[in-house]
Structure formats: structure tokens, C-alpha cells
mmCIF file with all atom_site columns, C-alpha atoms in Angstrom:
data_model
loop_
_atom_site.group_PDB
_atom_site.id
_atom_site.type_symbol
_atom_site.label_atom_id
_atom_site.label_alt_id
_atom_site.label_comp_id
_atom_site.label_asym_id
_atom_site.label_entity_id
_atom_site.label_seq_id
_atom_site.pdbx_PDB_ins_code
_atom_site.Cartn_x
_atom_site.Cartn_y
_atom_site.Cartn_z
_atom_site.occupancy
_atom_site.B_iso_or_equiv
_atom_site.pdbx_formal_charge
_atom_site.auth_seq_id
_atom_site.auth_comp_id
_atom_site.auth_asym_id
_atom_site.auth_atom_id
_atom_site.pdbx_PDB_model_num
ATOM 1   C CA . MET A 1 1   ? 62.378 31.288 -10.219 1.00 0.00 ? 10  MET A CA 1
ATOM 2   C CA . ALA A 1 2   ? 62.134 28.709 -12.961 1.00 0.00 ? 11  ALA A CA 1
ATOM 3   C CA . ASN A 1 3   ? 59.783 29.020 -15.914 1.00 0.00 ? 12  ASN A CA 1
ATOM 4   C CA . GLY A 1 4   ? 56.971 26.504 -15.982 1.00 0.00 ? 13  GLY A CA 1
ATOM 5   C CA . THR A 1 5   ? 53.262 25.858 -15.657 1.00 0.00 ? 14  THR A CA 1
ATOM 6   C CA . LEU A 1 6   ? 51.213 26.715 -12.604 1.00 0.00 ? 15  LEU A CA 1
ATOM 7   C CA . LYS A 1 7   ? 48.086 24.610 -12.185 1.00 0.00 ? 16  LYS A CA 1
ATOM 8   C CA . VAL A 1 8   ? 45.627 25.608 -9.470  1.00 0.00 ? 17  VAL A CA 1
ATOM 9   C CA . GLN A 1 9   ? 41.921 25.280 -8.670  1.00 0.00 ? 18  GLN A CA 1
ATOM 10  C CA . ASN A 1 10  ? 41.447 28.806 -7.224  1.00 0.00 ? 19  ASN A CA 1
ATOM 11  C CA . ILE A 1 11  ? 43.512 31.953 -6.817  1.00 0.00 ? 20  ILE A CA 1
ATOM 12  C CA . GLU A 1 12  ? 42.682 34.361 -4.000  1.00 0.00 ? 21  GLU A CA 1
ATOM 13  C CA . THR A 1 13  ? 44.466 36.877 -1.819  1.00 0.00 ? 22  THR A CA 1
ATOM 14  C CA . SER A 1 14  ? 45.916 35.726 1.477   1.00 0.00 ? 23  SER A CA 1
ATOM 15  C CA . SER A 1 15  ? 42.995 37.378 3.278   1.00 0.00 ? 24  SER A CA 1
ATOM 16  C CA . GLY A 1 16  ? 40.480 35.752 0.933   1.00 0.00 ? 25  GLY A CA 1
ATOM 17  C CA . SER A 1 17  ? 39.292 38.999 -0.632  1.00 0.00 ? 26  SER A CA 1
ATOM 18  C CA . GLY A 1 18  ? 40.657 42.037 -2.448  1.00 0.00 ? 27  GLY A CA 1
ATOM 19  C CA . THR A 1 19  ? 42.523 42.670 -5.679  1.00 0.00 ? 28  THR A CA 1
ATOM 20  C CA . ILE A 1 20  ? 44.845 40.173 -7.293  1.00 0.00 ? 29  ILE A CA 1
ATOM 21  C CA . THR A 1 21  ? 47.493 41.628 -9.615  1.00 0.00 ? 30  THR A CA 1
ATOM 22  C CA . LEU A 1 22  ? 48.764 39.498 -12.467 1.00 0.00 ? 31  LEU A CA 1
ATOM 23  C CA . GLY A 1 23  ? 52.000 40.702 -14.033 1.00 0.00 ? 32  GLY A CA 1
ATOM 24  C CA . GLN A 1 24  ? 53.723 44.031 -13.677 1.00 0.00 ? 33  GLN A CA 1
ATOM 25  C CA . SER A 1 25  ? 53.254 47.414 -15.296 1.00 0.00 ? 34  SER A CA 1
ATOM 26  C CA . GLY A 1 26  ? 53.773 47.153 -19.060 1.00 0.00 ? 35  GLY A CA 1
ATOM 27  C CA . GLU A 1 27  ? 53.096 43.421 -19.233 1.00 0.00 ? 36  GLU A CA 1
ATOM 28  C CA . THR A 1 28  ? 50.071 41.943 -20.932 1.00 0.00 ? 37  THR A CA 1
ATOM 29  C CA . LEU A 1 29  ? 47.970 38.961 -20.017 1.00 0.00 ? 38  LEU A CA 1
ATOM 30  C CA . ALA A 1 30  ? 47.213 36.579 -22.902 1.00 0.00 ? 39  ALA A CA 1
ATOM 31  C CA . LEU A 1 31  ? 44.045 34.545 -22.650 1.00 0.00 ? 40  LEU A CA 1
ATOM 32  C CA . GLY A 1 32  ? 43.904 31.186 -24.391 1.00 0.00 ? 41  GLY A CA 1
ATOM 33  C CA . ALA A 1 33  ? 41.923 30.640 -27.581 1.00 0.00 ? 42  ALA A CA 1
ATOM 34  C CA . THR A 1 34  ? 39.219 28.740 -25.712 1.00 0.00 ? 43  THR A CA 1
ATOM 35  C CA . THR A 1 35  ? 38.716 31.474 -23.096 1.00 0.00 ? 44  THR A CA 1
ATOM 36  C CA . ASN A 1 36  ? 35.110 32.581 -22.771 1.00 0.00 ? 45  ASN A CA 1
ATOM 37  C CA . ASN A 1 37  ? 35.689 36.218 -23.793 1.00 0.00 ? 46  ASN A CA 1
ATOM 38  C CA . LEU A 1 38  ? 33.011 38.435 -22.241 1.00 0.00 ? 47  LEU A CA 1
ATOM 39  C CA . LEU A 1 39  ? 33.271 41.156 -24.869 1.00 0.00 ? 48  LEU A CA 1
ATOM 40  C CA . THR A 1 40  ? 32.045 38.973 -27.725 1.00 0.00 ? 49  THR A CA 1
ATOM 41  C CA . PRO A 1 41  ? 29.762 38.771 -29.458 1.00 0.00 ? 50  PRO A CA 1
ATOM 42  C CA . SER A 1 42  ? 29.965 42.494 -30.126 1.00 0.00 ? 51  SER A CA 1
ATOM 43  C CA . LEU A 1 43  ? 28.634 44.833 -32.775 1.00 0.00 ? 52  LEU A CA 1
ATOM 44  C CA . LYS A 1 44  ? 28.794 48.439 -34.023 1.00 0.00 ? 53  LYS A CA 1
ATOM 45  C CA . VAL A 1 45  ? 26.670 49.514 -36.950 1.00 0.00 ? 54  VAL A CA 1
ATOM 46  C CA . ARG A 1 46  ? 25.991 53.045 -38.175 1.00 0.00 ? 55  ARG A CA 1
ATOM 47  C CA . LEU A 1 47  ? 24.257 55.081 -40.810 1.00 0.00 ? 56  LEU A CA 1
ATOM 48  C CA . ASN A 1 48  ? 26.507 55.922 -43.737 1.00 0.00 ? 57  ASN A CA 1
ATOM 49  C CA . SER A 1 49  ? 23.662 57.729 -45.535 1.00 0.00 ? 58  SER A CA 1
ATOM 50  C CA . SER A 1 50  ? 20.935 59.742 -43.832 1.00 0.00 ? 59  SER A CA 1
ATOM 51  C CA . GLN A 1 51  ? 17.535 58.083 -43.555 1.00 0.00 ? 60  GLN A CA 1
ATOM 52  C CA . THR A 1 52  ? 14.999 60.601 -44.890 1.00 0.00 ? 61  THR A CA 1
ATOM 53  C CA . GLY A 1 53  ? 11.231 60.852 -45.233 1.00 0.00 ? 62  GLY A CA 1
ATOM 54  C CA . ILE A 1 54  ? 10.274 59.336 -41.864 1.00 0.00 ? 63  ILE A CA 1
ATOM 55  C CA . SER A 1 55  ? 6.719  60.421 -41.123 1.00 0.00 ? 64  SER A CA 1
ATOM 56  C CA . GLY A 1 56  ? 6.009  62.156 -37.837 1.00 0.00 ? 65  GLY A CA 1
ATOM 57  C CA . GLN A 1 57  ? 3.918  60.220 -35.285 1.00 0.00 ? 66  GLN A CA 1
ATOM 58  C CA . THR A 1 58  ? 5.342  56.963 -36.696 1.00 0.00 ? 67  THR A CA 1
ATOM 59  C CA . TYR A 1 59  ? 7.647  54.427 -35.059 1.00 0.00 ? 68  TYR A CA 1
ATOM 60  C CA . ALA A 1 60  ? 10.350 53.856 -37.662 1.00 0.00 ? 69  ALA A CA 1
ATOM 61  C CA . LYS A 1 61  ? 13.174 51.349 -37.629 1.00 0.00 ? 70  LYS A CA 1
ATOM 62  C CA . VAL A 1 62  ? 16.620 52.888 -38.090 1.00 0.00 ? 71  VAL A CA 1
ATOM 63  C CA . GLU A 1 63  ? 18.070 51.270 -41.208 1.00 0.00 ? 72  GLU A CA 1
ATOM 64  C CA . PHE A 1 64  ? 21.737 50.954 -40.276 1.00 0.00 ? 73  PHE A CA 1
ATOM 65  C CA . ASP A 1 65  ? 23.619 50.505 -43.548 1.00 0.00 ? 74  ASP A CA 1
ATOM 66  C CA . THR A 1 66  ? 27.253 50.152 -42.474 1.00 0.00 ? 75  THR A CA 1
ATOM 67  C CA . VAL A 1 67  ? 28.828 47.528 -40.214 1.00 0.00 ? 76  VAL A CA 1
ATOM 68  C CA . ASP A 1 68  ? 31.948 48.866 -38.485 1.00 0.00 ? 77  ASP A CA 1
ATOM 69  C CA . THR A 1 69  ? 32.465 45.970 -36.069 1.00 0.00 ? 78  THR A CA 1
ATOM 70  C CA . ASP A 1 70  ? 30.931 42.528 -36.045 1.00 0.00 ? 79  ASP A CA 1
ATOM 71  C CA . ALA A 1 71  ? 33.322 40.740 -33.691 1.00 0.00 ? 80  ALA A CA 1
ATOM 72  C CA . THR A 1 72  ? 31.321 37.663 -33.081 1.00 0.00 ? 81  THR A CA 1
ATOM 73  C CA . THR A 1 73  ? 31.619 33.937 -32.949 1.00 0.00 ? 82  THR A CA 1
ATOM 74  C CA . SER A 1 74  ? 27.888 33.261 -33.018 1.00 0.00 ? 83  SER A CA 1
ATOM 75  C CA . GLY A 1 75  ? 25.992 36.544 -33.501 1.00 0.00 ? 84  GLY A CA 1
ATOM 76  C CA . THR A 1 76  ? 24.889 38.157 -36.718 1.00 0.00 ? 85  THR A CA 1
ATOM 77  C CA . TRP A 1 77  ? 23.835 41.539 -38.060 1.00 0.00 ? 86  TRP A CA 1
ATOM 78  C CA . ASP A 1 78  ? 20.872 41.092 -40.398 1.00 0.00 ? 87  ASP A CA 1
ATOM 79  C CA . SER A 1 79  ? 21.399 43.857 -42.978 1.00 0.00 ? 88  SER A CA 1
ATOM 80  C CA . SER A 1 80  ? 18.064 43.237 -44.701 1.00 0.00 ? 89  SER A CA 1
ATOM 81  C CA . ASN A 1 81  ? 15.978 43.446 -41.478 1.00 0.00 ? 90  ASN A CA 1
ATOM 82  C CA . TYR A 1 82  ? 18.343 45.830 -39.647 1.00 0.00 ? 91  TYR A CA 1
ATOM 83  C CA . ARG A 1 83  ? 18.593 43.792 -36.462 1.00 0.00 ? 92  ARG A CA 1
ATOM 84  C CA . TRP A 1 84  ? 21.230 42.064 -34.347 1.00 0.00 ? 93  TRP A CA 1
ATOM 85  C CA . THR A 1 85  ? 20.995 38.538 -33.044 1.00 0.00 ? 94  THR A CA 1
ATOM 86  C CA . PRO A 1 86  ? 23.875 38.027 -30.566 1.00 0.00 ? 95  PRO A CA 1
ATOM 87  C CA . GLY A 1 87  ? 23.384 34.251 -30.771 1.00 0.00 ? 96  GLY A CA 1
ATOM 88  C CA . LEU A 1 88  ? 24.689 33.553 -27.273 1.00 0.00 ? 97  LEU A CA 1
ATOM 89  C CA . ALA A 1 89  ? 22.799 33.797 -23.967 1.00 0.00 ? 98  ALA A CA 1
ATOM 90  C CA . GLY A 1 90  ? 24.117 36.224 -21.344 1.00 0.00 ? 99  GLY A CA 1
ATOM 91  C CA . LYS A 1 91  ? 24.004 39.862 -20.220 1.00 0.00 ? 100 LYS A CA 1
ATOM 92  C CA . TYR A 1 92  ? 24.684 42.528 -22.842 1.00 0.00 ? 101 TYR A CA 1
ATOM 93  C CA . PHE A 1 93  ? 25.287 46.263 -22.897 1.00 0.00 ? 102 PHE A CA 1
ATOM 94  C CA . LEU A 1 94  ? 23.422 47.970 -25.754 1.00 0.00 ? 103 LEU A CA 1
ATOM 95  C CA . SER A 1 95  ? 23.508 51.587 -26.899 1.00 0.00 ? 104 SER A CA 1
ATOM 96  C CA . LEU A 1 96  ? 21.481 53.378 -29.543 1.00 0.00 ? 105 LEU A CA 1
ATOM 97  C CA . ASN A 1 97  ? 22.624 56.865 -30.496 1.00 0.00 ? 106 ASN A CA 1
ATOM 98  C CA . VAL A 1 98  ? 20.479 58.824 -32.979 1.00 0.00 ? 107 VAL A CA 1
ATOM 99  C CA . GLU A 1 99  ? 20.805 62.308 -34.457 1.00 0.00 ? 108 GLU A CA 1
ATOM 100 C CA . PHE A 1 100 ? 17.645 63.584 -36.132 1.00 0.00 ? 109 PHE A CA 1
ATOM 101 C CA . PHE A 1 101 ? 16.008 66.751 -37.323 1.00 0.00 ? 110 PHE A CA 1
ATOM 102 C CA . PRO A 1 102 ? 12.512 67.610 -38.505 1.00 0.00 ? 111 PRO A CA 1
ATOM 103 C CA . ALA A 1 103 ? 11.634 69.279 -41.811 1.00 0.00 ? 112 ALA A CA 1
ATOM 104 C CA . THR A 1 104 ? 9.857  72.098 -39.938 1.00 0.00 ? 113 THR A CA 1
ATOM 105 C CA . ASN A 1 105 ? 10.070 73.587 -36.459 1.00 0.00 ? 114 ASN A CA 1
ATOM 106 C CA . THR A 1 106 ? 6.954  71.715 -35.293 1.00 0.00 ? 115 THR A CA 1
ATOM 107 C CA . ALA A 1 107 ? 8.782  68.925 -33.448 1.00 0.00 ? 116 ALA A CA 1
ATOM 108 C CA . LYS A 1 108 ? 7.504  68.443 -29.900 1.00 0.00 ? 117 LYS A CA 1
ATOM 109 C CA . GLN A 1 109 ? 9.126  65.293 -28.540 1.00 0.00 ? 118 GLN A CA 1
ATOM 110 C CA . ALA A 1 110 ? 11.250 62.381 -29.700 1.00 0.00 ? 119 ALA A CA 1
ATOM 111 C CA . LEU A 1 111 ? 11.868 58.833 -28.548 1.00 0.00 ? 120 LEU A CA 1
ATOM 112 C CA . VAL A 1 112 ? 14.875 56.641 -29.301 1.00 0.00 ? 121 VAL A CA 1
ATOM 113 C CA . LEU A 1 113 ? 13.881 53.039 -28.630 1.00 0.00 ? 122 LEU A CA 1
ATOM 114 C CA . ILE A 1 114 ? 15.661 49.702 -28.319 1.00 0.00 ? 123 ILE A CA 1
ATOM 115 C CA . TYR A 1 115 ? 13.415 46.806 -29.310 1.00 0.00 ? 124 TYR A CA 1
ATOM 116 C CA . LYS A 1 116 ? 13.806 43.168 -28.270 1.00 0.00 ? 125 LYS A CA 1
ATOM 117 C CA . ASN A 1 117 ? 12.115 40.504 -30.384 1.00 0.00 ? 126 ASN A CA 1
ATOM 118 C CA . GLY A 1 118 ? 9.850  43.076 -32.063 1.00 0.00 ? 127 GLY A CA 1
ATOM 119 C CA . SER A 1 119 ? 8.664  44.904 -28.916 1.00 0.00 ? 128 SER A CA 1
ATOM 120 C CA . SER A 1 120 ? 9.858  48.065 -27.205 1.00 0.00 ? 129 SER A CA 1
ATOM 121 C CA . LEU A 1 121 ? 12.303 47.247 -24.412 1.00 0.00 ? 130 LEU A CA 1
ATOM 122 C CA . THR A 1 122 ? 13.573 50.681 -23.347 1.00 0.00 ? 131 THR A CA 1
ATOM 123 C CA . TYR A 1 123 ? 13.549 54.256 -24.615 1.00 0.00 ? 132 TYR A CA 1
ATOM 124 C CA . ALA A 1 124 ? 15.166 57.659 -24.200 1.00 0.00 ? 133 ALA A CA 1
ATOM 125 C CA . TYR A 1 125 ? 12.906 60.726 -24.294 1.00 0.00 ? 134 TYR A CA 1
ATOM 126 C CA . LEU A 1 126 ? 13.761 64.190 -25.573 1.00 0.00 ? 135 LEU A CA 1
ATOM 127 C CA . ASN A 1 127 ? 11.438 67.188 -25.109 1.00 0.00 ? 136 ASN A CA 1
ATOM 128 C CA . MET A 1 128 ? 11.938 69.694 -27.941 1.00 0.00 ? 137 MET A CA 1
ATOM 129 C CA . ASN A 1 129 ? 9.033  72.104 -27.433 1.00 0.00 ? 138 ASN A CA 1
ATOM 130 C CA . ALA A 1 130 ? 11.246 75.181 -27.154 1.00 0.00 ? 139 ALA A CA 1
ATOM 131 C CA . PHE A 1 131 ? 13.717 74.368 -29.942 1.00 0.00 ? 140 PHE A CA 1
ATOM 132 C CA . ASP A 1 132 ? 13.847 75.006 -33.670 1.00 0.00 ? 141 ASP A CA 1
ATOM 133 C CA . LEU A 1 133 ? 15.899 72.037 -34.885 1.00 0.00 ? 142 LEU A CA 1
ATOM 134 C CA . ARG A 1 134 ? 15.556 72.445 -38.662 1.00 0.00 ? 143 ARG A CA 1
ATOM 135 C CA . ASN A 1 135 ? 19.172 73.493 -39.223 1.00 0.00 ? 144 ASN A CA 1
ATOM 136 C CA . GLN A 1 136 ? 21.006 71.915 -36.308 1.00 0.00 ? 145 GLN A CA 1
ATOM 137 C CA . GLY A 1 137 ? 19.157 68.754 -35.313 1.00 0.00 ? 146 GLY A CA 1
ATOM 138 C CA . SER A 1 138 ? 19.289 67.041 -31.985 1.00 0.00 ? 147 SER A CA 1
ATOM 139 C CA . GLN A 1 139 ? 20.736 63.847 -30.617 1.00 0.00 ? 148 GLN A CA 1
ATOM 140 C CA . ALA A 1 140 ? 19.491 61.265 -28.119 1.00 0.00 ? 149 ALA A CA 1
ATOM 141 C CA . LEU A 1 141 ? 21.236 58.276 -26.546 1.00 0.00 ? 150 LEU A CA 1
ATOM 142 C CA . ASN A 1 142 ? 19.530 55.198 -25.131 1.00 0.00 ? 151 ASN A CA 1
ATOM 143 C CA . THR A 1 143 ? 21.493 52.526 -23.265 1.00 0.00 ? 152 THR A CA 1
ATOM 144 C CA . ALA A 1 144 ? 20.432 49.299 -21.620 1.00 0.00 ? 153 ALA A CA 1
ATOM 145 C CA . ILE A 1 145 ? 21.763 46.188 -19.970 1.00 0.00 ? 154 ILE A CA 1
ATOM 146 C CA . VAL A 1 146 ? 19.686 43.280 -21.210 1.00 0.00 ? 155 VAL A CA 1
ATOM 147 C CA . ASP A 1 147 ? 19.389 39.558 -20.658 1.00 0.00 ? 156 ASP A CA 1
ATOM 148 C CA . VAL A 1 148 ? 19.663 37.539 -23.839 1.00 0.00 ? 157 VAL A CA 1
ATOM 149 C CA . ALA A 1 149 ? 17.755 34.393 -22.986 1.00 0.00 ? 158 ALA A CA 1
ATOM 150 C CA . ASN A 1 150 ? 18.504 32.281 -26.053 1.00 0.00 ? 159 ASN A CA 1
ATOM 151 C CA . SER A 1 151 ? 20.224 32.213 -29.417 1.00 0.00 ? 160 SER A CA 1
ATOM 152 C CA . THR A 1 152 ? 17.232 33.649 -31.299 1.00 0.00 ? 161 THR A CA 1
ATOM 153 C CA . ASP A 1 153 ? 16.708 36.924 -29.318 1.00 0.00 ? 162 ASP A CA 1
ATOM 154 C CA . TYR A 1 154 ? 17.212 39.965 -31.556 1.00 0.00 ? 163 TYR A CA 1
ATOM 155 C CA . TYR A 1 155 ? 17.561 43.736 -31.049 1.00 0.00 ? 164 TYR A CA 1
ATOM 156 C CA . GLU A 1 156 ? 16.644 46.740 -33.209 1.00 0.00 ? 165 GLU A CA 1
ATOM 157 C CA . GLY A 1 157 ? 16.758 50.530 -33.044 1.00 0.00 ? 166 GLY A CA 1
ATOM 158 C CA . PHE A 1 158 ? 13.641 52.673 -33.592 1.00 0.00 ? 167 PHE A CA 1
ATOM 159 C CA . VAL A 1 159 ? 12.792 56.377 -33.519 1.00 0.00 ? 168 VAL A CA 1
ATOM 160 C CA . TYR A 1 160 ? 9.552  58.263 -32.968 1.00 0.00 ? 169 TYR A CA 1
ATOM 161 C CA . MET A 1 161 ? 9.048  62.000 -33.315 1.00 0.00 ? 170 MET A CA 1
ATOM 162 C CA . GLN A 1 162 ? 5.885  63.879 -32.492 1.00 0.00 ? 171 GLN A CA 1
ATOM 163 C CA . THR A 1 163 ? 5.518  66.612 -35.107 1.00 0.00 ? 172 THR A CA 1
ATOM 164 C CA . ASN A 1 164 ? 2.656  68.457 -36.743 1.00 0.00 ? 173 ASN A CA 1
ATOM 165 C CA . GLY A 1 165 ? 2.782  66.380 -39.910 1.00 0.00 ? 174 GLY A CA 1
ATOM 166 C CA . SER A 1 166 ? 6.336  67.091 -41.068 1.00 0.00 ? 175 SER A CA 1
ATOM 167 C CA . ASP A 1 167 ? 8.857  64.460 -42.061 1.00 0.00 ? 176 ASP A CA 1
ATOM 168 C CA . VAL A 1 168 ? 11.909 63.630 -39.979 1.00 0.00 ? 177 VAL A CA 1
ATOM 169 C CA . THR A 1 169 ? 15.444 62.773 -41.084 1.00 0.00 ? 178 THR A CA 1
ATOM 170 C CA . VAL A 1 170 ? 17.819 60.542 -39.132 1.00 0.00 ? 179 VAL A CA 1
ATOM 171 C CA . ARG A 1 171 ? 21.265 61.922 -39.914 1.00 0.00 ? 180 ARG A CA 1
ATOM 172 C CA . ALA A 1 172 ? 24.444 60.046 -40.626 1.00 0.00 ? 181 ALA A CA 1
ATOM 173 C CA . THR A 1 173 ? 26.751 63.073 -40.246 1.00 0.00 ? 182 THR A CA 1
ATOM 174 C CA . ASN A 1 174 ? 30.002 62.324 -38.371 1.00 0.00 ? 183 ASN A CA 1
ATOM 175 C CA . ASP A 1 175 ? 28.939 58.820 -37.309 1.00 0.00 ? 184 ASP A CA 1
ATOM 176 C CA . ASN A 1 176 ? 26.323 60.354 -34.980 1.00 0.00 ? 185 ASN A CA 1
ATOM 177 C CA . THR A 1 177 ? 23.788 57.587 -35.483 1.00 0.00 ? 186 THR A CA 1
ATOM 178 C CA . ASN A 1 178 ? 24.943 54.145 -34.380 1.00 0.00 ? 187 ASN A CA 1
ATOM 179 C CA . PHE A 1 179 ? 23.880 50.967 -32.592 1.00 0.00 ? 188 PHE A CA 1
ATOM 180 C CA . CYS A 1 180 ? 26.391 49.081 -30.443 1.00 0.00 ? 189 CYS A CA 1
ATOM 181 C CA . GLY A 1 181 ? 26.337 46.027 -28.236 1.00 0.00 ? 190 GLY A CA 1
ATOM 182 C CA . PHE A 1 182 ? 28.642 43.585 -26.474 1.00 0.00 ? 191 PHE A CA 1
ATOM 183 C CA . ARG A 1 183 ? 28.393 40.784 -23.950 1.00 0.00 ? 192 ARG A CA 1
ATOM 184 C CA . ILE A 1 184 ? 29.309 41.636 -20.369 1.00 0.00 ? 193 ILE A CA 1
ATOM 185 C CA . GLY A 1 185 ? 28.375 38.464 -18.548 1.00 0.00 ? 194 GLY A CA 1
#
């Protein structure tokens, strides 16, 4: 078969449905520079230093201080307001992973919340009534698939811990606290 260019309107299986295989094992498929890549914009930020002194019974924004990945053509991580603006409409997968521990063993419950445009969008709940977390901490993960309606929508990570007056620390140990997102559609 001769090398050349194949120009078509649609590609489908002979039956009209099913899987279409491009290339063979070990080959890669290169997408052109103008391809609408569904994995960008994308972001991964994390805590490099633990965030201490968070009062119990308070919704506190997680102050992510290190950007690991900001693969984006239009989105931005706002390091002064600790929020991500993808900058492109579409569906996105978001995850917020937080490790925290209270100063005393009075922790009762915790929430890890993803906010959209300043309001709570979704949360993960952790009941800690039977645990003493002072020396080991605990971790919660919240994930969501969200619709970004326009270029100004923004997302933030928050925590809330019900305690009997003690402070809470959000830990940065081993990259256990991070916020990630990427476009999926």
C-alpha cells in the first residue's frame, strides 16, 4: 500500500457500530496541533507546607501553595485566591484529597468540599466519633464531574471539622493534600 493522505467525512465499522482500531500494538497515534484535546485544561496543585491553626466549626479554604501541573491553554491557577478557573466551557473531572488532624481527640466529623463560584458544590463526609486522630490524622477524598458553563467559572477546595474548640491542621505530608482537575468533554 502506498503512503499518502486519507480524507474522509466519517469512519465507522462495517456494521456501523463497535470498536475501531487505529494502528497496531506498539504504534502511537499523533494528534495534530489544532486537535481539541479533552484532557486540557488540567491542573494539579498541592500543599507543600501544612496549613495550621484552622479553627474547628469553620469552613476554611485550603491554601494550595505548590503547582505541580498547570497544563492549560486558557485556564489559570490563582495562587493568591487559591482557586482554579479552567477558562473553557465543558465537562470536567475534579478531585480534592485532604489529610487533616485535630489538635485534640475531640473531632467528631469532617467535610471536604469543592466550591464552584464561591458556593459549595459537593462534599465528602467523614465520621470520626470513635477515633483519636491526634497522632495519625485522617484523609478524605471528594470527586465530582462538573459542567463549566463559561470562562469565568472557578473552583476551590474547603474543609470543615466539627471539634470541641480545638484547631485543625491540614497536612502536606507525602503529597496527601491536593486538588486536581481536567476536561473530559
